[in-house]
Structures are given as C-alpha cells and as structure tokens.
XYZ file of C-alpha atoms in Angstrom:
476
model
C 14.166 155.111 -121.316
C 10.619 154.997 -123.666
C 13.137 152.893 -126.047
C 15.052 151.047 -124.224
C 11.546 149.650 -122.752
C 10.312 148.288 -126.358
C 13.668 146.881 -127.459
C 13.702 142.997 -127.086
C 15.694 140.942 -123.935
C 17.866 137.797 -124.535
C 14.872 136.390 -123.242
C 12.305 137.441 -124.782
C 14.059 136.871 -128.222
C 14.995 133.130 -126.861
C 11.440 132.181 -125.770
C 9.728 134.115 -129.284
C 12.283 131.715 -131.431
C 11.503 128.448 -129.309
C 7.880 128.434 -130.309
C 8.266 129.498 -133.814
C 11.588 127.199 -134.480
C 10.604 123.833 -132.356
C 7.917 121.323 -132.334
C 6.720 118.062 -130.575
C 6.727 116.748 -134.147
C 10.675 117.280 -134.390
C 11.004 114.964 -131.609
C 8.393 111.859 -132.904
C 10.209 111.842 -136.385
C 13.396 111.735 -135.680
C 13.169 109.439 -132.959
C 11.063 107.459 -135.649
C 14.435 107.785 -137.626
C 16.975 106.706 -135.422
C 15.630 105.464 -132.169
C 17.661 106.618 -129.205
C 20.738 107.117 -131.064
C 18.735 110.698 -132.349
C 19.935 111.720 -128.526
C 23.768 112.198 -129.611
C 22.600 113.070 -133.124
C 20.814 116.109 -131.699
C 23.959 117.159 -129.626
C 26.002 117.193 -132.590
C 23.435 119.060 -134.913
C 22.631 122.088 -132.308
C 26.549 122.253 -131.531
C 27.732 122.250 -134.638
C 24.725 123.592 -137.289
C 22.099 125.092 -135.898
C 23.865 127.492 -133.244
C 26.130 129.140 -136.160
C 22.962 129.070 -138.240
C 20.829 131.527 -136.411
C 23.999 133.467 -135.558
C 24.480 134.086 -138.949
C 21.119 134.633 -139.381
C 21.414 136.957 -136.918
C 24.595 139.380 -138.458
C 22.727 139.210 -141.788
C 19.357 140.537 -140.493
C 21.300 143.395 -138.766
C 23.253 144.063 -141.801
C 19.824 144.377 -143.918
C 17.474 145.478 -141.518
C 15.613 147.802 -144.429
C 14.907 144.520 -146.594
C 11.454 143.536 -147.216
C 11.714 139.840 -148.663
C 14.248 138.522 -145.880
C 16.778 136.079 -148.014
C 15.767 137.405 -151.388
C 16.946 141.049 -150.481
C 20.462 139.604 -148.908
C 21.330 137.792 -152.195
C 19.935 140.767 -153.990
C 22.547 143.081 -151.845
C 25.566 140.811 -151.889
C 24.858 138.942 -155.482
C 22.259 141.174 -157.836
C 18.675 140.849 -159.318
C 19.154 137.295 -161.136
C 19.794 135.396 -157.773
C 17.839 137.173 -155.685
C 15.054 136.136 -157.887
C 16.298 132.584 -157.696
C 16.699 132.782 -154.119
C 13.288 133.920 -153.953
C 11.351 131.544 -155.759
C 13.724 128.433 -153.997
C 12.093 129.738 -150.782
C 8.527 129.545 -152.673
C 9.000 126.274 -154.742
C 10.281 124.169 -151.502
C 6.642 124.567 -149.707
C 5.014 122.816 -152.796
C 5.653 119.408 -150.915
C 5.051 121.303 -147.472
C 1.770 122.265 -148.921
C 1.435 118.862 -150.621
C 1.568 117.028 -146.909
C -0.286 119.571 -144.721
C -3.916 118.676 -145.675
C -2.703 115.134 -145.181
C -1.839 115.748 -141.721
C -4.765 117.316 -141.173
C -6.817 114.252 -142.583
C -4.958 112.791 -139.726
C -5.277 114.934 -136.983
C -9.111 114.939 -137.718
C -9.578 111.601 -137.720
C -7.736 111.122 -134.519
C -9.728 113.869 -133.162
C -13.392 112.036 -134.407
C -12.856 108.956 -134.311
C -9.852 108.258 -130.969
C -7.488 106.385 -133.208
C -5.734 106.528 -136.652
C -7.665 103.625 -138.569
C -9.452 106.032 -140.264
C -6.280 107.227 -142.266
C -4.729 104.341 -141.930
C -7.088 102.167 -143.795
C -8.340 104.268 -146.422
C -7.353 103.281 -150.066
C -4.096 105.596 -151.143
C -5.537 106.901 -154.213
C -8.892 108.017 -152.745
C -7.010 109.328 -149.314
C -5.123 111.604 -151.939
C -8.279 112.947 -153.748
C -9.641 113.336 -150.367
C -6.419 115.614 -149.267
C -6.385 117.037 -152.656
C -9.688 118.797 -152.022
C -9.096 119.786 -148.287
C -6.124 121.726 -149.975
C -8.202 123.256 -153.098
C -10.594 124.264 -150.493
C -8.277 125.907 -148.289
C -6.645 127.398 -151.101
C -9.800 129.111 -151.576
C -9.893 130.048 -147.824
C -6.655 131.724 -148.846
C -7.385 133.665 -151.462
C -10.506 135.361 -149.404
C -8.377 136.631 -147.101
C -9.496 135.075 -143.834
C -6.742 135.783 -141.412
C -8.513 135.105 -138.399
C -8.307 131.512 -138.848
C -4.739 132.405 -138.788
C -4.818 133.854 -135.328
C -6.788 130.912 -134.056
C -4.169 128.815 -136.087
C -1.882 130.857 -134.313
C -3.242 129.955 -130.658
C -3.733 126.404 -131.048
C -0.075 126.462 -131.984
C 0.546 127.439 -128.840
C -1.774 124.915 -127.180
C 0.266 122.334 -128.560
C 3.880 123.087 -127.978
C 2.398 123.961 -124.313
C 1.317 119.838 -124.424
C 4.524 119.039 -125.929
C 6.476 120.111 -122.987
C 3.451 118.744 -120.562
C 4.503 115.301 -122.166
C 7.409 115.047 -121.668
C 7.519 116.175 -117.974
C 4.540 113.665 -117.236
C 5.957 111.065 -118.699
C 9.626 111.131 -117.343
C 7.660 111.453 -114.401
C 5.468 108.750 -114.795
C 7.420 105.405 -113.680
C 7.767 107.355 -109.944
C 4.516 108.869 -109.702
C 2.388 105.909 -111.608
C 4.698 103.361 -111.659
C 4.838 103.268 -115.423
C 6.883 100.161 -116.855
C 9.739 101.683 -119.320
C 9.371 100.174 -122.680
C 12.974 100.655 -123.818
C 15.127 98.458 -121.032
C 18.220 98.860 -122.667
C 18.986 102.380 -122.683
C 22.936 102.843 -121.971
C 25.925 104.430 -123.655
C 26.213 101.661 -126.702
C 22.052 102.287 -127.423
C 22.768 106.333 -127.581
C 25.898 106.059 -129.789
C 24.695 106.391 -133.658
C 26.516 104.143 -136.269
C 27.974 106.262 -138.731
C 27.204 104.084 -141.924
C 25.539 105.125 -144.811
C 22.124 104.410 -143.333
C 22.294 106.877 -140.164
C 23.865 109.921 -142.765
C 20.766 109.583 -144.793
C 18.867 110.323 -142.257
C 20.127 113.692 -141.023
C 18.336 115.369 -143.534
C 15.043 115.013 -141.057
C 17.189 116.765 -138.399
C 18.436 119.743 -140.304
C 14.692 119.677 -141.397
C 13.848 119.917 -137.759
C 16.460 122.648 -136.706
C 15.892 125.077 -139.873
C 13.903 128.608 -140.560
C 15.573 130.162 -138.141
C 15.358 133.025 -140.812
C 12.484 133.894 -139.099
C 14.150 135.321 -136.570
C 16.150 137.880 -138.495
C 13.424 141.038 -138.255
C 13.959 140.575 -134.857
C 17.674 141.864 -134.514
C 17.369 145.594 -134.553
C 14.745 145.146 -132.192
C 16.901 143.485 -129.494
C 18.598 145.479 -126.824
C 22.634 145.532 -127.327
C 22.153 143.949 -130.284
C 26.098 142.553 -130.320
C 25.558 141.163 -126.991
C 22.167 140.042 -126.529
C 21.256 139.224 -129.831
C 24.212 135.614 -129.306
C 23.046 135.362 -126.046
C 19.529 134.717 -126.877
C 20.842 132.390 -129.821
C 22.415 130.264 -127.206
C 19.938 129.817 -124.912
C 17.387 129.164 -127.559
C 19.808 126.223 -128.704
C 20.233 125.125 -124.849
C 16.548 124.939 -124.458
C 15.872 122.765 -128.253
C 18.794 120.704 -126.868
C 16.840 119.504 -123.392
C 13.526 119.392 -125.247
C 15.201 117.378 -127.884
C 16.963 114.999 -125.416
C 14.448 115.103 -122.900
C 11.800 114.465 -125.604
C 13.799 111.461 -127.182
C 14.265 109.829 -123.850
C 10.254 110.398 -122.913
C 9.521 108.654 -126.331
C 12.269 106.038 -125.638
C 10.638 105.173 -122.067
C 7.101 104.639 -123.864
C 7.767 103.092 -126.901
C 10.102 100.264 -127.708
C 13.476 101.885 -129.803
C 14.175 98.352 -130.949
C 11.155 97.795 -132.099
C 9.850 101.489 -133.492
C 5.788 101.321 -134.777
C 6.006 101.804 -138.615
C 3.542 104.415 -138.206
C 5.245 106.718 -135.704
C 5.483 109.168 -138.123
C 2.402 109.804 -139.210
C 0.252 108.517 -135.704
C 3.306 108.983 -132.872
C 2.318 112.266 -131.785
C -1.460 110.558 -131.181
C -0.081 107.354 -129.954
C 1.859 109.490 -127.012
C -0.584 111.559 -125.986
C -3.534 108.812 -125.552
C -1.051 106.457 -123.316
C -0.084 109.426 -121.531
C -3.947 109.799 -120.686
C -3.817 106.151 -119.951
C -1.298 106.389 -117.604
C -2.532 109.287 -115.680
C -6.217 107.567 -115.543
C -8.073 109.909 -117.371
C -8.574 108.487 -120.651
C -8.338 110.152 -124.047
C -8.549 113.503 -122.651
C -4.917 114.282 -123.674
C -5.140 113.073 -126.861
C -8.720 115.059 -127.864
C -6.833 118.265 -126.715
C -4.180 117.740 -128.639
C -6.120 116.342 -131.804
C -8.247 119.567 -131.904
C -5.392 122.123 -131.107
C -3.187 120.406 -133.997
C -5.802 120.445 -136.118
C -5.902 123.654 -136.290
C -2.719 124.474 -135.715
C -2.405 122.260 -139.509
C -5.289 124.657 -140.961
C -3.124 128.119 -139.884
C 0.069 126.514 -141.046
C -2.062 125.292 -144.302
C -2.984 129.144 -145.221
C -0.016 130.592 -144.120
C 2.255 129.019 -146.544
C 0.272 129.159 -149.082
C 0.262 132.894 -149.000
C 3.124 134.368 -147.009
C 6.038 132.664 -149.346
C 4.393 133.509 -152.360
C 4.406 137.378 -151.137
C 8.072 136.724 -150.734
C 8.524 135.927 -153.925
C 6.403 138.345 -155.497
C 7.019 141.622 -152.845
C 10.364 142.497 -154.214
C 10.673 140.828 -157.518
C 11.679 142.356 -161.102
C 9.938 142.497 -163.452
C 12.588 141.134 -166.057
C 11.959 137.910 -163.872
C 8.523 137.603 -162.980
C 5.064 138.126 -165.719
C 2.725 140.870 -164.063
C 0.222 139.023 -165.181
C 1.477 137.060 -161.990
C 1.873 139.793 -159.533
C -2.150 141.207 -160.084
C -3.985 140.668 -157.012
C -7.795 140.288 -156.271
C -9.571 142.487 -153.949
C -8.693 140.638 -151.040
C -5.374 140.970 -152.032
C -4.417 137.828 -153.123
C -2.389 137.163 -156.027
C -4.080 134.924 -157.873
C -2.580 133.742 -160.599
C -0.003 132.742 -158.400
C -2.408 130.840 -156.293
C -3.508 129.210 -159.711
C 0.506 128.287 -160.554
C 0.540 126.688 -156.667
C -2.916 124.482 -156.974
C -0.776 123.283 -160.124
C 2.160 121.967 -158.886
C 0.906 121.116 -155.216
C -1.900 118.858 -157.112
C 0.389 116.660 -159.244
C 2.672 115.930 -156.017
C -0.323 114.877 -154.444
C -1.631 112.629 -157.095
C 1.522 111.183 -158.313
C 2.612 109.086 -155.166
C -0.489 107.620 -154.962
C 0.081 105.846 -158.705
C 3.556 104.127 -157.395
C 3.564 103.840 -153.262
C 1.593 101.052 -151.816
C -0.342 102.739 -148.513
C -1.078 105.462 -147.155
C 1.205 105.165 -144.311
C 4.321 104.721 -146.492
C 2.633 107.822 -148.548
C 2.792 110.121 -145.459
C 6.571 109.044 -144.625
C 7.454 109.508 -147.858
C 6.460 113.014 -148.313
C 7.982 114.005 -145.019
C 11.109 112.754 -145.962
C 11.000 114.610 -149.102
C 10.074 117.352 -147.379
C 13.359 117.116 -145.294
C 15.447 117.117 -148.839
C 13.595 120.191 -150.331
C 12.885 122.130 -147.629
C 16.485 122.439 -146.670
C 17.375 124.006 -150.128
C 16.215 127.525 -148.570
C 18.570 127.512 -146.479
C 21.736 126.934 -148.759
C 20.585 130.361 -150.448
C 21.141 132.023 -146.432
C 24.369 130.676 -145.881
C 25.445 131.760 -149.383
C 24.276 135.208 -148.750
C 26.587 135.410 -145.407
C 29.484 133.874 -147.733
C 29.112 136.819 -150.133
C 28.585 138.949 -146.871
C 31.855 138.156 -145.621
C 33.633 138.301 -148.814
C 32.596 141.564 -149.196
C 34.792 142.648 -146.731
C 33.752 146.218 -145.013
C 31.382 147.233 -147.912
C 28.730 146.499 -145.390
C 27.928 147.396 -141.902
C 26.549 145.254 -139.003
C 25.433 146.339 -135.839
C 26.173 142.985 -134.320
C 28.506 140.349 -135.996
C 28.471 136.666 -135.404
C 32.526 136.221 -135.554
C 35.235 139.380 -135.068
C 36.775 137.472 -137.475
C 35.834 137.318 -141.453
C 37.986 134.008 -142.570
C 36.773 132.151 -139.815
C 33.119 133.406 -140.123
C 33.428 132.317 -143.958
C 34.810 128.939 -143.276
C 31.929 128.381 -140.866
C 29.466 129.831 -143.623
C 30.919 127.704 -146.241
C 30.931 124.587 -143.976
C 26.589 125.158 -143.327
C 26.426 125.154 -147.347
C 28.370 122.344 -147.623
C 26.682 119.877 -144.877
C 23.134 121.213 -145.944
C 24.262 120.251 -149.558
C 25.122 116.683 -148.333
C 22.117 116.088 -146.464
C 19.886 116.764 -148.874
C 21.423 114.898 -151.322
C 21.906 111.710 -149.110
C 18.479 111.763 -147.795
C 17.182 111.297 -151.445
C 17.853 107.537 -150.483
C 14.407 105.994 -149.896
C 14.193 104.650 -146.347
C 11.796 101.977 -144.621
C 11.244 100.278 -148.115
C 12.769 96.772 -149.458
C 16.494 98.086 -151.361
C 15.704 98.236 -154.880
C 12.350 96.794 -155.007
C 9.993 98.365 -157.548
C 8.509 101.025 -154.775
C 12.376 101.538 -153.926
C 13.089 102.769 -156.838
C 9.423 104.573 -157.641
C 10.624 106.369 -154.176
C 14.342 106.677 -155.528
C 12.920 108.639 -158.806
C 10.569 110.779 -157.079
C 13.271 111.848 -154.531
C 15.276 113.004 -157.187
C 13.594 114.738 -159.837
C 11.313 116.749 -157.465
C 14.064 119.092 -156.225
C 15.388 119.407 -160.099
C 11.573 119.888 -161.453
C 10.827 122.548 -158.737
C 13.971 124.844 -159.077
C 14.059 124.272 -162.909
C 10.933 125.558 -163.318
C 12.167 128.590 -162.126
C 14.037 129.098 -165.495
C 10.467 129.747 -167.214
C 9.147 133.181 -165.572
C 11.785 135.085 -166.907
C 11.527 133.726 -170.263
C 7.497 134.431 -170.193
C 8.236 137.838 -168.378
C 11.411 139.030 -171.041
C 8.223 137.849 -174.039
C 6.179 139.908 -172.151
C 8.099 143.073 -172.094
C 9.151 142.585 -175.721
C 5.693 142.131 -177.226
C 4.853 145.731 -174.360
C-alpha cells in the first residue's frame, strides 16, 4: 500500500506533462501562422503526431528506465556508441538558436514589463538590439556557470504563473462579448475560414506546430513511476492530448475573437502574447494590470528557461558520452560544477547566430520571427533521433522488454514510428522556406541561406570532437 501511494495517476502524469509540454506562446504563433485555419491544423497534428509521439515516448522510457541521458542511452541500446553520441550532441546543438532567441525574448518581455508597450524593442536599431541580447546571454551564461539554481526555482514558479494566465485568457475572453459586451474582431469565422489550404504555403508552416507539440521526451522518467504502467501510462497520454487540443482550439478562437485573422499584426509573434493580455485588461476595466503580471512572470519564466538550457542539454551530452567521441578537456568541470569549456564552445556558436542576422535582416521584428521559425526547423531534429530509436526498438524484436507497450503489435508500431520520422523530416525541411518576406528579394534569400546551412553547420560540427578526442588519446 506505502507503494502503490507514491506511484503516479493518469492524472497526475496528464496535468505534470500539460505544464511542461504546452504554452500560451504555442497558441500566439501559430495563430500568427495561419490565422484560424491553425484550428483544423491542430486537430490533425494532436490526432495524428503528437498522441503516437508521447506513446512512443512512453514504451521507450519503460524499456530503458536505467538510462541516464534519455535519447542518447536509447540509440546507444538499440544502435551503439557512434550514434548515441550523435544523438546526443543533435539534442545539444538544436538549443544554439533556442539559446540564440531567449535573451531576445527577454529584451521583450522587459520592455513590455517597464515601459507598457513593445516600442522599446520594436524601435531599436537591429544591430545594437543584437549586441544588447548578446550580452544579456554572456551574462547569464555566467549566471550559469556559478551554479545559481534558485533562479531556476523562481524560473520555475513564474512558469507556472503564466500558463495559469494563459488559461485565465482564454476563459475571459470567450467570455467577454456576454459579460462586457466585447465586439468580435474576426466576423467571419465559419467552416470555409477554419479549413486550411493545402498549398505549398500552409505545409511550410507546420514546422511551428510540430515545434509547438514536441519534447514530450520529457515525460519518459516518468513511466516506471506511473501506476499500471500499460494502462495508465496511454491513458494519461490521451487526456494530456485532449486537454492541448481544447487549449489549442479554444486558444485560437480567443485570439481569433480579439484580433482580426484577415488582417494578422506583423508583430504577433514577437508582441501577441503582450498585445492580448493588455486588451484583456482593457476589456475587464482594469487597465494594464494583466499585462504587468504577465510581463514580470514571463520574464522570468525567459531567465529559468535561459539557464536551464544552457546547462541541462549540455549535461546530456556530456553525462554518458565516450571518450573516443568527446575531448576531456571538455568534460572538466569548475567547482560549481559546470563544465566549462563546454560553456566556452556554447558562448561560441550562440554568439555568431546572434550577430549574423543582424548583418542581412532589415528589423528587429523580422529578426525575432526569423529565429523562431528557425527554431521550429532545428529544434525538431531531436526528435527524429526518438522516433529512430523506437524504429530500432521494434526491429529488435523481443531482445528488449517493456513494461508497457504503445501497440501489441510490432509492424504496425514500426510503420507508425517510421511515419513520425518521415513527417518530422518533411517539416523541417519545408519550413526552411522564408515566410512573411517579398519571394526572392535580397532578405528572401539572406533568410533562404541562413535557413539552410544552420541545421548542416550545427550537426556537422559534430564530426570534429571525435577527431580532437581520437588526437587526444593518440598523443595520451
């Protein structure tokens, strides 16, 4: 009975993945992207990616419940050393343009939270708004390697404060043309303004959503802690997907009621979440009070995020690595147990993508959109290395054993795999196409460039640690 009362409910594993999988921020972009036609989109990305995602997820957490570096040790299992190490420094390299875009968010939310509106951002010269987010990153870089996790926790809490807003908004403001007699900005809304077009345009922007829906590798630790694992461990999956699926469609439809989806702000992205929560406080008659909240909380929310990836995927590259692969020059640590040199390798690469736009894109704005839209075609590349570990899982056959298993049945399971690694693939790839800009114009194809050769640059280097590390051990 003293186990069964620390094991993990459907419901408790549903509600823990909600707050660490969804955001209010999923909802602004997209939306941003595709208007009101994100509402079907959303449907057909929980239905037919993310639900199979976290159950596979899921069978491979139970299957390697030991492992200590989450994807890296499931390639290592199914594959060997020389992928897993790939697979672990993919799941490093694709935060370099997370890390890149953080501090700039943070210029944002800052400025919102200071000043009540996003001119402050907004107007500011690209190159020096880079050199300004440039040193809010080298700064909390530093932060980093000193080992201050309590501005984690507090990171950690204000994270909380503002997915609790999130939902607040969108029940206010569904609610707000009954109780305040709000006009709806959006008077079309019907069948025909919910339908995507499936051209070229609307495929390269699914990218953003399988952005949106993604990490649900976080979840994995959890499995063995869940009560009837085989049982509970889907049922939680499911309800986690029901409950992104109303937020998602409830959250679209809020944003479609208070701004225009014919005519979407080109700054959405980068000042929607602001923009919603100060006419929110307009429409409920007590002024910016929404939107300070919500500035402050996301602020540093940004900060805990900002720290947290600089460190925690760098440990998962470096926690269970070999040393045929990586230096251990790279691997020391400092007495607050950071490991520097690896720090050093990140302010690198996370400096020159922060720089570099700034020399070819013509505002900030289009700066900001641009990096979140590359973050949607690098980010995802994590996540091919997860469903190519459950391929190799299931082609295993019964060399392994799971506790709970996301199909009975292996062929189908490995179609569905190879199907995830296949549409992730494709996304990426199309969402390289620059969006918002003139076709082929100069910053078109500036954008183009860039969208391209940062995924190639970031994985390739990967090619040089074990050629320093294999020097290494032949000059030991």
């Amino acid at each position: 009975m003293a186990d069964d009362s620390k094991k993990l409910r459907w419901y408790n594993l549903a509600m823990m993945a909600f707050v660490s999988v969804w955001g209010f921020g999923n909802v602004v972009n997209n939306f941003a992207n595709q208007g009101l036609q994100v509402i079907v989109s959303w449907v057909l990305i929980i239905g037919l990616y993310f639900v199979p995602y976290a159950l596979m997820v899921g069978e491979l957490g139970s299957v390697f419940k030991d492992g200590k570096a989450g994807v890296s040790t499931w390639i290592r299992e199914t594959k060997g050393t020389t992928l897993a190490y790939f697979a672990g420094w993919t799941y490093w390299v694709v935060h370099i343009p997370y890390l890149a875009q953080k501090p700039q968010t943070l210029l944002v939310a800052l400025g919102w939270a200071v000043q009540g509106n996003g001119d402050f951002v907004k107007s500011m010269d690209p190159l020096y708004a880079q050199l300004i987010t440039l040193a809010i990153f080298l700064f909390f870089l530093w932060v980093a390697s000193r080992g201050m996790t309590s501005l984690k926790t507090i990171g950690t809490v204000a994270g909380v404060a503002t997915f609790v807003m999130s939902l607040l908004y969108i029940v206010l403001m569904i609610a707000a043309p009954a109780i305040r007699g709000v006009h709806i900005a959006t008077t079309n809304i019907s069948w025909d303004t919910i339908v995507p077009n499936f051209n070229f345009t609307y495929f390269t922007t699914i990218a953003m959503l399988v952005f949106s829906v993604g990490g649900a590798e976080k979840i994995s630790p959890y499995v063995n802690n869940t009560k009837n694992a085989s049982k509970e461990f889907p049922l939680g999956m499911i309800i986690l997907a029901i409950m992104v699926t109303i937020s998602a469609i409830l959250g679209s439809f809020a944003m479609g009621m208070m701004f225009n989806a014919n005519d979407i702000p080109k700054d959405l992205m980068m000042n929607g979440q602001y923009y919603a929560f100060q006419k929110l406080g307009e429409y409920y008659g007590i002024g910016n009070t929404f939107l300070f909240i919500y500035a402050l909380a996301n602020a540093l929310a940004q900060i805990s995020a900002l720290i947290f990836s600089i460190d925690a995927p760098l440990k998962v590259l470096l926690a269970d690595t070999d040393d045929n692969f990586v230096p251990r020059g790279l691997t020391k640590t400092n007495s607050h147990g950071a490991p520097i040199k690896g720090y050093l390798m990140t302010a690198i690469l996370v400096s020159i993508l922060i720089i570099v736009p700034a020399l070819g894109i013509g505002n900030v704005n289009e700066i900001y959109n641009w990096l979140l839209r590359l973050n949607a075609v690098v980010m995802p590349l994590r996540y091919l290395w997860v469903f190519l570990a459950f391929i190799l899982l299931k082609k295993a056959g019964d060399k392994f054993k799971a506790d709970y298993k996301f199909l009975k049945n292996d062929k189908l399971a490995l179609g569905v795999g190879v199907w995830c690694f296949a549409f992730t693939a494709i996304a990426c790839i199309l969402g390289m196409a620059p969006q918002g800009v003139d076709t082929f114009t100069g910053g078109w194809w500036f954008q183009l460039i860039l969208n391209v050769a940062t995924p190639f640059i970031l994985i390739g280097l990967g090619f040089i640690l074990p050629k320093i590390a294999k020097k290494e051990k032949k000059a030991a």
